[in-house]
Amino acid sequence: MFNRYHRRVADSRSSPGSGWPGGQSGGRSASHRAARRGRDMRGPLLPPTVPGWRSRAERFDMAVLEAYEPIERRWQSRVSELDVAVDEIPRIAAKDPDSVQWPPEVVADGPIALARLMPAGVDVRGNATRARIVLFRKPIERRAKDTVELGELLHEILVAQVAIYLDVEPSVIDPTIDDE
């Protein structure tokens, strides 16, 4: 009996979609009412101590640092002028994906560039720039099934790029990697 009466009163006095009798919102948003009544989110969904707290980009950056650390430790004096950067996607594209031939400073999987070594030079303003390895996050992440495979792929790419930078074979940088 109460439900029928309540529905009838609400239907007769409210405007469509307002949710309040008489069509008034009460001057407050739904989120404000929820907060006032203690039904809002109390804190962050994940505490900063769990792995899910980091974004995909932050996890990728950490994986890059872990993969580059042994190379940097071993070749510190020769790679001190080399920067490592991460970009979302490659800004370079193959003109003909079927018969693409990338220059040696680009590591690619078919028509998709995964990394690029940019030599030291001078920018458009005349400022000197340092040599830089640019890793493309999204294409690399797509080729890795899990974090272990991501670390291995990043290590292989970084070894290849550092070898090009130092003008040596990749097996000199990391003897466990076979030259292809």
Short mmCIF file of N, CA and C in Angstrom, two decimals:
data_model
loop_
_atom_site.label_atom_id
_atom_site.label_comp_id
_atom_site.label_asym_id
_atom_site.label_seq_id
_atom_site.Cartn_x
_atom_site.Cartn_y
_atom_site.Cartn_z
N MET A 1 0.81 -1.19 0.00
CA MET A 1 0.00 0.00 0.00
C MET A 1 0.86 1.26 0.00
N PHE A 2 1.93 1.28 0.81
CA PHE A 2 2.79 2.46 0.88
C PHE A 2 3.48 2.70 -0.45
N ASN A 3 3.99 1.66 -1.08
CA ASN A 3 4.71 1.83 -2.33
C ASN A 3 3.83 2.45 -3.41
N ARG A 4 2.59 1.99 -3.50
CA ARG A 4 1.70 2.54 -4.51
C ARG A 4 1.42 4.01 -4.23
N TYR A 5 1.17 4.36 -3.00
CA TYR A 5 0.91 5.75 -2.64
C TYR A 5 2.14 6.62 -2.93
N HIS A 6 3.32 6.13 -2.54
CA HIS A 6 4.56 6.88 -2.75
C HIS A 6 4.78 7.13 -4.24
N ARG A 7 4.56 6.13 -5.06
CA ARG A 7 4.75 6.28 -6.48
C ARG A 7 3.77 7.29 -7.06
N ARG A 8 2.55 7.24 -6.62
CA ARG A 8 1.53 8.15 -7.12
C ARG A 8 1.87 9.59 -6.75
N VAL A 9 2.33 9.81 -5.53
CA VAL A 9 2.67 11.16 -5.09
C VAL A 9 3.88 11.67 -5.88
N ALA A 10 4.89 10.85 -6.03
CA ALA A 10 6.08 11.27 -6.76
C ALA A 10 5.75 11.54 -8.22
N ASP A 11 4.91 10.70 -8.83
CA ASP A 11 4.57 10.90 -10.24
C ASP A 11 3.76 12.16 -10.46
N SER A 12 2.91 12.48 -9.52
CA SER A 12 2.03 13.63 -9.73
C SER A 12 2.72 14.96 -9.46
N ARG A 13 3.77 14.98 -8.66
CA ARG A 13 4.36 16.26 -8.29
C ARG A 13 5.73 16.52 -8.89
N SER A 14 6.34 15.57 -9.56
CA SER A 14 7.70 15.80 -10.04
C SER A 14 7.74 15.93 -11.55
N SER A 15 8.77 16.58 -11.99
CA SER A 15 8.99 16.66 -13.43
C SER A 15 9.80 15.44 -13.84
N PRO A 16 9.76 15.06 -15.10
CA PRO A 16 10.45 13.84 -15.53
C PRO A 16 11.95 13.91 -15.28
N GLY A 17 12.48 12.83 -14.71
CA GLY A 17 13.92 12.69 -14.53
C GLY A 17 14.53 13.45 -13.39
N SER A 18 13.76 14.17 -12.60
CA SER A 18 14.39 14.96 -11.54
C SER A 18 14.75 14.12 -10.34
N GLY A 19 13.92 13.10 -10.03
CA GLY A 19 14.22 12.25 -8.89
C GLY A 19 13.73 12.80 -7.57
N TRP A 20 13.27 14.02 -7.54
CA TRP A 20 12.77 14.64 -6.31
C TRP A 20 11.33 15.09 -6.53
N PRO A 21 10.48 14.96 -5.49
CA PRO A 21 9.12 15.47 -5.63
C PRO A 21 9.14 16.96 -5.92
N GLY A 22 8.28 17.36 -6.83
CA GLY A 22 8.20 18.77 -7.17
C GLY A 22 9.24 19.17 -8.20
N GLY A 23 10.05 18.22 -8.67
CA GLY A 23 11.04 18.51 -9.71
C GLY A 23 12.23 19.30 -9.22
N GLN A 24 12.45 19.38 -7.92
CA GLN A 24 13.58 20.15 -7.41
C GLN A 24 14.70 19.20 -7.04
N SER A 25 15.89 19.64 -7.27
CA SER A 25 17.04 18.79 -6.95
C SER A 25 17.53 19.03 -5.53
N GLY A 26 16.96 19.96 -4.85
CA GLY A 26 17.41 20.25 -3.50
C GLY A 26 18.67 21.09 -3.49
N GLY A 27 19.15 21.52 -4.66
CA GLY A 27 20.33 22.37 -4.73
C GLY A 27 21.64 21.62 -4.55
N ARG A 28 21.60 20.32 -4.47
CA ARG A 28 22.81 19.52 -4.25
C ARG A 28 22.93 18.47 -5.34
N SER A 29 24.16 18.15 -5.69
CA SER A 29 24.38 17.08 -6.66
C SER A 29 24.28 15.74 -5.95
N ALA A 30 24.11 14.69 -6.74
CA ALA A 30 24.00 13.35 -6.18
C ALA A 30 25.28 12.97 -5.45
N SER A 31 26.43 13.36 -5.99
CA SER A 31 27.69 13.01 -5.33
C SER A 31 27.82 13.72 -3.99
N HIS A 32 27.34 14.96 -3.92
CA HIS A 32 27.41 15.69 -2.66
C HIS A 32 26.50 15.04 -1.61
N ARG A 33 25.30 14.62 -2.03
CA ARG A 33 24.40 13.95 -1.09
C ARG A 33 25.01 12.64 -0.61
N ALA A 34 25.65 11.90 -1.53
CA ALA A 34 26.28 10.63 -1.13
C ALA A 34 27.40 10.89 -0.14
N ALA A 35 28.19 11.93 -0.37
CA ALA A 35 29.29 12.25 0.54
C ALA A 35 28.74 12.65 1.90
N ARG A 36 27.68 13.43 1.91
CA ARG A 36 27.11 13.89 3.18
C ARG A 36 26.57 12.72 3.98
N ARG A 37 26.08 11.70 3.30
CA ARG A 37 25.50 10.56 4.00
C ARG A 37 26.49 9.42 4.21
N GLY A 38 27.75 9.64 3.89
CA GLY A 38 28.77 8.64 4.15
C GLY A 38 28.83 7.52 3.13
N ARG A 39 28.27 7.73 1.94
CA ARG A 39 28.30 6.68 0.92
C ARG A 39 29.27 7.01 -0.21
N ASP A 40 30.18 7.91 0.01
CA ASP A 40 31.16 8.24 -1.01
C ASP A 40 32.40 7.37 -0.83
N MET A 41 33.36 7.53 -1.71
CA MET A 41 34.59 6.76 -1.61
C MET A 41 35.42 7.31 -0.44
N ARG A 42 35.84 6.44 0.44
CA ARG A 42 36.55 6.85 1.65
C ARG A 42 38.02 7.20 1.39
N GLY A 43 38.63 6.55 0.45
CA GLY A 43 40.04 6.77 0.17
C GLY A 43 40.38 6.24 -1.21
N PRO A 44 41.65 6.14 -1.51
CA PRO A 44 42.02 5.64 -2.83
C PRO A 44 41.62 4.17 -2.99
N LEU A 45 41.33 3.76 -4.22
CA LEU A 45 40.95 2.38 -4.47
C LEU A 45 42.09 1.42 -4.14
N LEU A 46 43.30 1.83 -4.47
CA LEU A 46 44.47 1.00 -4.21
C LEU A 46 45.47 1.78 -3.38
N PRO A 47 46.03 1.15 -2.36
CA PRO A 47 47.08 1.85 -1.61
C PRO A 47 48.36 1.92 -2.44
N PRO A 48 49.20 2.90 -2.19
CA PRO A 48 50.42 3.08 -2.99
C PRO A 48 51.40 1.92 -2.91
N THR A 49 51.21 1.00 -1.97
CA THR A 49 52.17 -0.09 -1.80
C THR A 49 51.90 -1.27 -2.73
N VAL A 50 50.74 -1.34 -3.37
CA VAL A 50 50.45 -2.47 -4.25
C VAL A 50 50.85 -2.15 -5.69
N PRO A 51 51.21 -3.17 -6.48
CA PRO A 51 51.68 -2.92 -7.84
C PRO A 51 50.64 -2.24 -8.73
N GLY A 52 49.37 -2.45 -8.48
CA GLY A 52 48.33 -1.85 -9.31
C GLY A 52 48.26 -0.34 -9.17
N TRP A 53 48.95 0.22 -8.21
CA TRP A 53 48.93 1.67 -7.99
C TRP A 53 49.59 2.40 -9.15
N ARG A 54 50.62 1.80 -9.72
CA ARG A 54 51.35 2.45 -10.81
C ARG A 54 50.59 2.33 -12.12
N SER A 55 50.72 3.34 -12.94
CA SER A 55 50.09 3.29 -14.26
C SER A 55 50.92 2.39 -15.18
N ARG A 56 50.35 2.07 -16.32
CA ARG A 56 51.06 1.25 -17.29
C ARG A 56 52.37 1.91 -17.73
N ALA A 57 52.31 3.21 -17.94
CA ALA A 57 53.50 3.94 -18.36
C ALA A 57 54.58 3.91 -17.27
N GLU A 58 54.18 4.05 -16.01
CA GLU A 58 55.15 4.00 -14.91
C GLU A 58 55.77 2.62 -14.78
N ARG A 59 54.96 1.57 -14.96
CA ARG A 59 55.50 0.21 -14.90
C ARG A 59 56.48 -0.03 -16.05
N PHE A 60 56.16 0.51 -17.23
CA PHE A 60 57.06 0.37 -18.38
C PHE A 60 58.37 1.09 -18.12
N ASP A 61 58.28 2.30 -17.58
CA ASP A 61 59.50 3.06 -17.25
C ASP A 61 60.39 2.29 -16.28
N MET A 62 59.78 1.68 -15.28
CA MET A 62 60.55 0.88 -14.31
C MET A 62 61.20 -0.32 -15.00
N ALA A 63 60.48 -0.96 -15.92
CA ALA A 63 61.04 -2.10 -16.65
C ALA A 63 62.22 -1.66 -17.52
N VAL A 64 62.12 -0.47 -18.12
CA VAL A 64 63.22 0.06 -18.94
C VAL A 64 64.45 0.28 -18.07
N LEU A 65 64.26 0.88 -16.91
CA LEU A 65 65.39 1.12 -16.00
C LEU A 65 66.05 -0.19 -15.56
N GLU A 66 65.23 -1.19 -15.27
CA GLU A 66 65.77 -2.49 -14.86
C GLU A 66 66.53 -3.16 -15.99
N ALA A 67 66.03 -3.04 -17.22
CA ALA A 67 66.70 -3.66 -18.37
C ALA A 67 67.98 -2.93 -18.75
N TYR A 68 68.01 -1.62 -18.54
CA TYR A 68 69.17 -0.82 -18.93
C TYR A 68 70.28 -0.83 -17.87
N GLU A 69 69.91 -1.10 -16.64
CA GLU A 69 70.87 -1.01 -15.53
C GLU A 69 72.11 -1.87 -15.72
N PRO A 70 72.02 -3.16 -16.11
CA PRO A 70 73.25 -3.94 -16.29
C PRO A 70 74.13 -3.42 -17.43
N ILE A 71 73.51 -2.91 -18.47
CA ILE A 71 74.27 -2.35 -19.60
C ILE A 71 75.00 -1.10 -19.14
N GLU A 72 74.28 -0.24 -18.44
CA GLU A 72 74.88 1.01 -17.97
C GLU A 72 76.00 0.74 -16.97
N ARG A 73 75.80 -0.24 -16.11
CA ARG A 73 76.82 -0.55 -15.10
C ARG A 73 78.11 -1.03 -15.78
N ARG A 74 77.97 -1.88 -16.80
CA ARG A 74 79.15 -2.43 -17.47
C ARG A 74 79.84 -1.42 -18.38
N TRP A 75 79.07 -0.59 -19.07
CA TRP A 75 79.61 0.34 -20.07
C TRP A 75 79.47 1.79 -19.63
N GLN A 76 79.52 2.04 -18.35
CA GLN A 76 79.24 3.36 -17.79
C GLN A 76 80.05 4.48 -18.44
N SER A 77 81.33 4.28 -18.63
CA SER A 77 82.16 5.36 -19.18
C SER A 77 81.81 5.67 -20.64
N ARG A 78 81.33 4.67 -21.39
CA ARG A 78 81.06 4.89 -22.81
C ARG A 78 79.62 5.31 -23.09
N VAL A 79 78.70 5.05 -22.16
CA VAL A 79 77.30 5.43 -22.40
C VAL A 79 76.87 6.61 -21.52
N SER A 80 77.82 7.28 -20.90
CA SER A 80 77.47 8.39 -20.02
C SER A 80 76.83 9.55 -20.78
N GLU A 81 77.11 9.67 -22.06
CA GLU A 81 76.53 10.74 -22.88
C GLU A 81 75.29 10.28 -23.65
N LEU A 82 74.76 9.12 -23.31
CA LEU A 82 73.60 8.54 -23.99
C LEU A 82 72.38 8.62 -23.09
N ASP A 83 71.29 9.16 -23.62
CA ASP A 83 70.03 9.23 -22.88
C ASP A 83 69.11 8.12 -23.36
N VAL A 84 68.21 7.69 -22.48
CA VAL A 84 67.18 6.73 -22.85
C VAL A 84 65.85 7.41 -22.58
N ALA A 85 64.99 7.42 -23.59
CA ALA A 85 63.69 8.08 -23.48
C ALA A 85 62.60 7.10 -23.91
N VAL A 86 61.38 7.38 -23.49
CA VAL A 86 60.23 6.55 -23.85
C VAL A 86 59.20 7.45 -24.51
N ASP A 87 58.67 6.97 -25.63
CA ASP A 87 57.58 7.66 -26.31
C ASP A 87 56.44 6.66 -26.45
N GLU A 88 55.22 7.14 -26.53
CA GLU A 88 54.06 6.25 -26.62
C GLU A 88 54.08 5.41 -27.89
N ILE A 89 54.15 6.07 -29.02
CA ILE A 89 54.11 5.40 -30.32
C ILE A 89 55.18 6.01 -31.22
N PRO A 90 55.61 5.26 -32.24
CA PRO A 90 56.61 5.83 -33.15
C PRO A 90 56.02 6.94 -33.99
N ARG A 91 56.78 7.97 -34.18
CA ARG A 91 56.37 9.08 -35.05
C ARG A 91 56.90 8.87 -36.46
N ILE A 92 57.54 7.74 -36.67
CA ILE A 92 58.04 7.39 -37.99
C ILE A 92 57.22 6.20 -38.49
N ALA A 93 56.92 6.19 -39.76
CA ALA A 93 56.12 5.11 -40.33
C ALA A 93 56.75 4.66 -41.64
N ALA A 94 56.58 3.39 -41.92
CA ALA A 94 57.09 2.85 -43.17
C ALA A 94 56.20 3.31 -44.32
N LYS A 95 56.82 3.75 -45.41
CA LYS A 95 56.03 4.18 -46.57
C LYS A 95 55.35 2.99 -47.23
N ASP A 96 56.05 1.89 -47.32
CA ASP A 96 55.49 0.67 -47.89
C ASP A 96 55.69 -0.46 -46.88
N PRO A 97 54.66 -0.78 -46.08
CA PRO A 97 54.82 -1.77 -45.01
C PRO A 97 55.25 -3.16 -45.49
N ASP A 98 54.95 -3.50 -46.75
CA ASP A 98 55.29 -4.84 -47.24
C ASP A 98 56.78 -5.00 -47.52
N SER A 99 57.43 -3.94 -47.96
CA SER A 99 58.85 -4.05 -48.31
C SER A 99 59.67 -2.96 -47.62
N VAL A 100 59.47 -2.83 -46.33
CA VAL A 100 60.17 -1.79 -45.58
C VAL A 100 61.61 -2.21 -45.29
N GLN A 101 62.51 -1.25 -45.39
CA GLN A 101 63.90 -1.46 -45.01
C GLN A 101 64.28 -0.32 -44.09
N TRP A 102 64.34 -0.63 -42.80
CA TRP A 102 64.65 0.39 -41.81
C TRP A 102 66.15 0.66 -41.79
N PRO A 103 66.55 1.88 -41.48
CA PRO A 103 67.99 2.15 -41.30
C PRO A 103 68.50 1.40 -40.06
N PRO A 104 69.80 1.23 -39.95
CA PRO A 104 70.34 0.43 -38.83
C PRO A 104 70.01 0.98 -37.45
N GLU A 105 69.77 2.28 -37.33
CA GLU A 105 69.50 2.85 -36.00
C GLU A 105 68.07 2.62 -35.53
N VAL A 106 67.25 1.94 -36.34
CA VAL A 106 65.87 1.64 -35.95
C VAL A 106 65.75 0.14 -35.71
N VAL A 107 65.24 -0.24 -34.53
CA VAL A 107 64.91 -1.63 -34.25
C VAL A 107 63.42 -1.77 -34.51
N ALA A 108 63.06 -2.71 -35.38
CA ALA A 108 61.66 -2.84 -35.78
C ALA A 108 61.25 -4.30 -35.83
N ASP A 109 59.94 -4.49 -35.75
CA ASP A 109 59.33 -5.80 -35.95
C ASP A 109 58.47 -5.66 -37.19
N GLY A 110 59.04 -5.98 -38.35
CA GLY A 110 58.34 -5.78 -39.61
C GLY A 110 58.18 -4.29 -39.87
N PRO A 111 56.95 -3.85 -40.14
CA PRO A 111 56.74 -2.43 -40.45
C PRO A 111 56.59 -1.53 -39.22
N ILE A 112 56.68 -2.10 -38.03
CA ILE A 112 56.47 -1.33 -36.80
C ILE A 112 57.81 -1.09 -36.11
N ALA A 113 58.15 0.18 -35.92
CA ALA A 113 59.38 0.54 -35.21
C ALA A 113 59.18 0.34 -33.71
N LEU A 114 60.17 -0.27 -33.07
CA LEU A 114 60.13 -0.49 -31.62
C LEU A 114 61.03 0.48 -30.87
N ALA A 115 62.12 0.89 -31.51
CA ALA A 115 63.08 1.81 -30.88
C ALA A 115 63.88 2.50 -31.97
N ARG A 116 64.45 3.63 -31.59
CA ARG A 116 65.27 4.38 -32.54
C ARG A 116 66.40 5.06 -31.80
N LEU A 117 67.59 4.99 -32.37
CA LEU A 117 68.75 5.70 -31.85
C LEU A 117 68.86 7.02 -32.59
N MET A 118 68.80 8.09 -31.83
CA MET A 118 68.93 9.42 -32.43
C MET A 118 70.31 9.94 -32.08
N PRO A 119 71.15 10.17 -33.07
CA PRO A 119 72.53 10.60 -32.79
C PRO A 119 72.57 12.00 -32.20
N ALA A 120 73.68 12.30 -31.57
CA ALA A 120 73.89 13.65 -31.04
C ALA A 120 73.94 14.63 -32.21
N GLY A 121 73.50 15.83 -31.95
CA GLY A 121 73.49 16.82 -33.02
C GLY A 121 73.13 18.18 -32.50
N VAL A 122 72.48 18.95 -33.36
CA VAL A 122 72.06 20.31 -33.03
C VAL A 122 70.58 20.42 -33.37
N ASP A 123 69.78 20.97 -32.43
CA ASP A 123 68.36 21.13 -32.69
C ASP A 123 68.08 22.38 -33.52
N VAL A 124 66.80 22.67 -33.77
CA VAL A 124 66.43 23.79 -34.64
C VAL A 124 66.81 25.14 -34.05
N ARG A 125 66.98 25.22 -32.74
CA ARG A 125 67.37 26.48 -32.09
C ARG A 125 68.88 26.65 -32.00
N GLY A 126 69.62 25.65 -32.47
CA GLY A 126 71.08 25.74 -32.42
C GLY A 126 71.69 25.17 -31.16
N ASN A 127 70.89 24.54 -30.31
CA ASN A 127 71.41 23.93 -29.07
C ASN A 127 71.91 22.52 -29.35
N ALA A 128 73.00 22.16 -28.71
CA ALA A 128 73.54 20.81 -28.85
C ALA A 128 72.61 19.81 -28.17
N THR A 129 72.39 18.67 -28.82
CA THR A 129 71.57 17.61 -28.24
C THR A 129 72.43 16.38 -28.02
N ARG A 130 72.06 15.60 -27.01
CA ARG A 130 72.79 14.37 -26.71
C ARG A 130 72.20 13.22 -27.52
N ALA A 131 72.99 12.18 -27.69
CA ALA A 131 72.48 10.97 -28.35
C ALA A 131 71.40 10.38 -27.45
N ARG A 132 70.39 9.78 -28.10
CA ARG A 132 69.24 9.32 -27.33
C ARG A 132 68.66 8.05 -27.95
N ILE A 133 68.37 7.07 -27.11
CA ILE A 133 67.61 5.90 -27.52
C ILE A 133 66.16 6.18 -27.16
N VAL A 134 65.28 6.11 -28.14
CA VAL A 134 63.85 6.33 -27.89
C VAL A 134 63.16 4.98 -28.05
N LEU A 135 62.53 4.53 -26.97
CA LEU A 135 61.77 3.28 -26.97
C LEU A 135 60.30 3.63 -27.14
N PHE A 136 59.60 2.88 -27.99
CA PHE A 136 58.19 3.14 -28.24
C PHE A 136 57.37 2.15 -27.41
N ARG A 137 56.71 2.67 -26.38
CA ARG A 137 56.06 1.86 -25.35
C ARG A 137 54.97 0.94 -25.89
N LYS A 138 54.01 1.46 -26.59
CA LYS A 138 52.86 0.64 -26.98
C LYS A 138 53.22 -0.51 -27.91
N PRO A 139 54.03 -0.31 -28.96
CA PRO A 139 54.40 -1.46 -29.79
C PRO A 139 55.20 -2.52 -29.02
N ILE A 140 56.03 -2.09 -28.10
CA ILE A 140 56.82 -3.05 -27.32
C ILE A 140 55.91 -3.82 -26.37
N GLU A 141 55.01 -3.12 -25.69
CA GLU A 141 54.09 -3.79 -24.77
C GLU A 141 53.22 -4.81 -25.49
N ARG A 142 52.81 -4.50 -26.70
CA ARG A 142 51.96 -5.42 -27.46
C ARG A 142 52.68 -6.71 -27.82
N ARG A 143 53.99 -6.68 -27.91
CA ARG A 143 54.74 -7.86 -28.30
C ARG A 143 55.16 -8.71 -27.10
N ALA A 144 54.93 -8.24 -25.91
CA ALA A 144 55.30 -8.99 -24.70
C ALA A 144 54.04 -9.56 -24.06
N LYS A 145 54.11 -10.85 -23.71
CA LYS A 145 52.95 -11.50 -23.10
C LYS A 145 52.83 -11.21 -21.61
N ASP A 146 53.98 -11.03 -20.96
CA ASP A 146 53.98 -10.78 -19.51
C ASP A 146 55.18 -9.91 -19.15
N THR A 147 55.34 -9.64 -17.87
CA THR A 147 56.41 -8.74 -17.45
C THR A 147 57.80 -9.34 -17.66
N VAL A 148 57.91 -10.66 -17.55
CA VAL A 148 59.21 -11.31 -17.77
C VAL A 148 59.61 -11.15 -19.24
N GLU A 149 58.68 -11.43 -20.13
CA GLU A 149 58.97 -11.29 -21.56
C GLU A 149 59.22 -9.83 -21.93
N LEU A 150 58.53 -8.92 -21.27
CA LEU A 150 58.76 -7.49 -21.51
C LEU A 150 60.19 -7.11 -21.13
N GLY A 151 60.65 -7.57 -19.99
CA GLY A 151 62.01 -7.29 -19.56
C GLY A 151 63.05 -7.84 -20.52
N GLU A 152 62.81 -9.06 -21.01
CA GLU A 152 63.74 -9.67 -21.97
C GLU A 152 63.76 -8.91 -23.29
N LEU A 153 62.58 -8.54 -23.77
CA LEU A 153 62.48 -7.79 -25.03
C LEU A 153 63.16 -6.43 -24.91
N LEU A 154 62.92 -5.75 -23.80
CA LEU A 154 63.56 -4.46 -23.58
C LEU A 154 65.08 -4.60 -23.53
N HIS A 155 65.56 -5.64 -22.87
CA HIS A 155 67.01 -5.86 -22.78
C HIS A 155 67.60 -6.09 -24.18
N GLU A 156 66.94 -6.91 -24.99
CA GLU A 156 67.43 -7.17 -26.35
C GLU A 156 67.46 -5.89 -27.18
N ILE A 157 66.40 -5.10 -27.09
CA ILE A 157 66.33 -3.85 -27.85
C ILE A 157 67.42 -2.89 -27.40
N LEU A 158 67.58 -2.76 -26.09
CA LEU A 158 68.60 -1.84 -25.57
C LEU A 158 70.01 -2.29 -25.92
N VAL A 159 70.26 -3.59 -25.89
CA VAL A 159 71.57 -4.10 -26.29
C VAL A 159 71.84 -3.77 -27.75
N ALA A 160 70.85 -3.98 -28.61
CA ALA A 160 71.02 -3.67 -30.03
C ALA A 160 71.28 -2.18 -30.25
N GLN A 161 70.56 -1.33 -29.54
CA GLN A 161 70.73 0.11 -29.72
C GLN A 161 72.07 0.60 -29.17
N VAL A 162 72.48 0.10 -28.02
CA VAL A 162 73.77 0.50 -27.45
C VAL A 162 74.90 0.00 -28.34
N ALA A 163 74.75 -1.19 -28.92
CA ALA A 163 75.76 -1.72 -29.84
C ALA A 163 75.91 -0.82 -31.06
N ILE A 164 74.81 -0.33 -31.59
CA ILE A 164 74.88 0.59 -32.73
C ILE A 164 75.54 1.89 -32.29
N TYR A 165 75.18 2.39 -31.12
CA TYR A 165 75.76 3.63 -30.61
C TYR A 165 77.28 3.51 -30.44
N LEU A 166 77.73 2.38 -29.90
CA LEU A 166 79.16 2.18 -29.65
C LEU A 166 79.89 1.59 -30.86
N ASP A 167 79.14 1.26 -31.92
CA ASP A 167 79.69 0.68 -33.15
C ASP A 167 80.43 -0.63 -32.86
N VAL A 168 79.74 -1.51 -32.13
CA VAL A 168 80.25 -2.85 -31.85
C VAL A 168 79.13 -3.85 -32.11
N GLU A 169 79.46 -5.12 -32.08
CA GLU A 169 78.46 -6.17 -32.24
C GLU A 169 77.65 -6.29 -30.93
N PRO A 170 76.36 -6.67 -31.02
CA PRO A 170 75.56 -6.85 -29.80
C PRO A 170 76.16 -7.87 -28.83
N SER A 171 76.87 -8.88 -29.35
CA SER A 171 77.47 -9.88 -28.46
C SER A 171 78.59 -9.30 -27.61
N VAL A 172 79.14 -8.16 -28.01
CA VAL A 172 80.15 -7.49 -27.19
C VAL A 172 79.47 -6.82 -25.99
N ILE A 173 78.30 -6.27 -26.21
CA ILE A 173 77.55 -5.62 -25.13
C ILE A 173 77.04 -6.67 -24.15
N ASP A 174 76.43 -7.73 -24.67
CA ASP A 174 75.91 -8.81 -23.83
C ASP A 174 76.26 -10.14 -24.49
N PRO A 175 77.22 -10.88 -23.96
CA PRO A 175 77.64 -12.13 -24.58
C PRO A 175 76.55 -13.20 -24.65
N THR A 176 75.49 -13.07 -23.85
CA THR A 176 74.42 -14.07 -23.88
C THR A 176 73.49 -13.90 -25.07
N ILE A 177 73.57 -12.77 -25.76
CA ILE A 177 72.72 -12.53 -26.93
C ILE A 177 73.49 -12.93 -28.17
N ASP A 178 72.85 -13.77 -29.01
CA ASP A 178 73.51 -14.17 -30.25
C ASP A 178 73.19 -13.16 -31.34
N ASP A 179 74.19 -12.86 -32.16
CA ASP A 179 74.03 -11.91 -33.26
C ASP A 179 73.13 -12.51 -34.33
N GLU A 180 72.26 -11.68 -34.85
CA GLU A 180 71.37 -12.15 -35.92
C GLU A 180 71.66 -11.43 -37.19
#
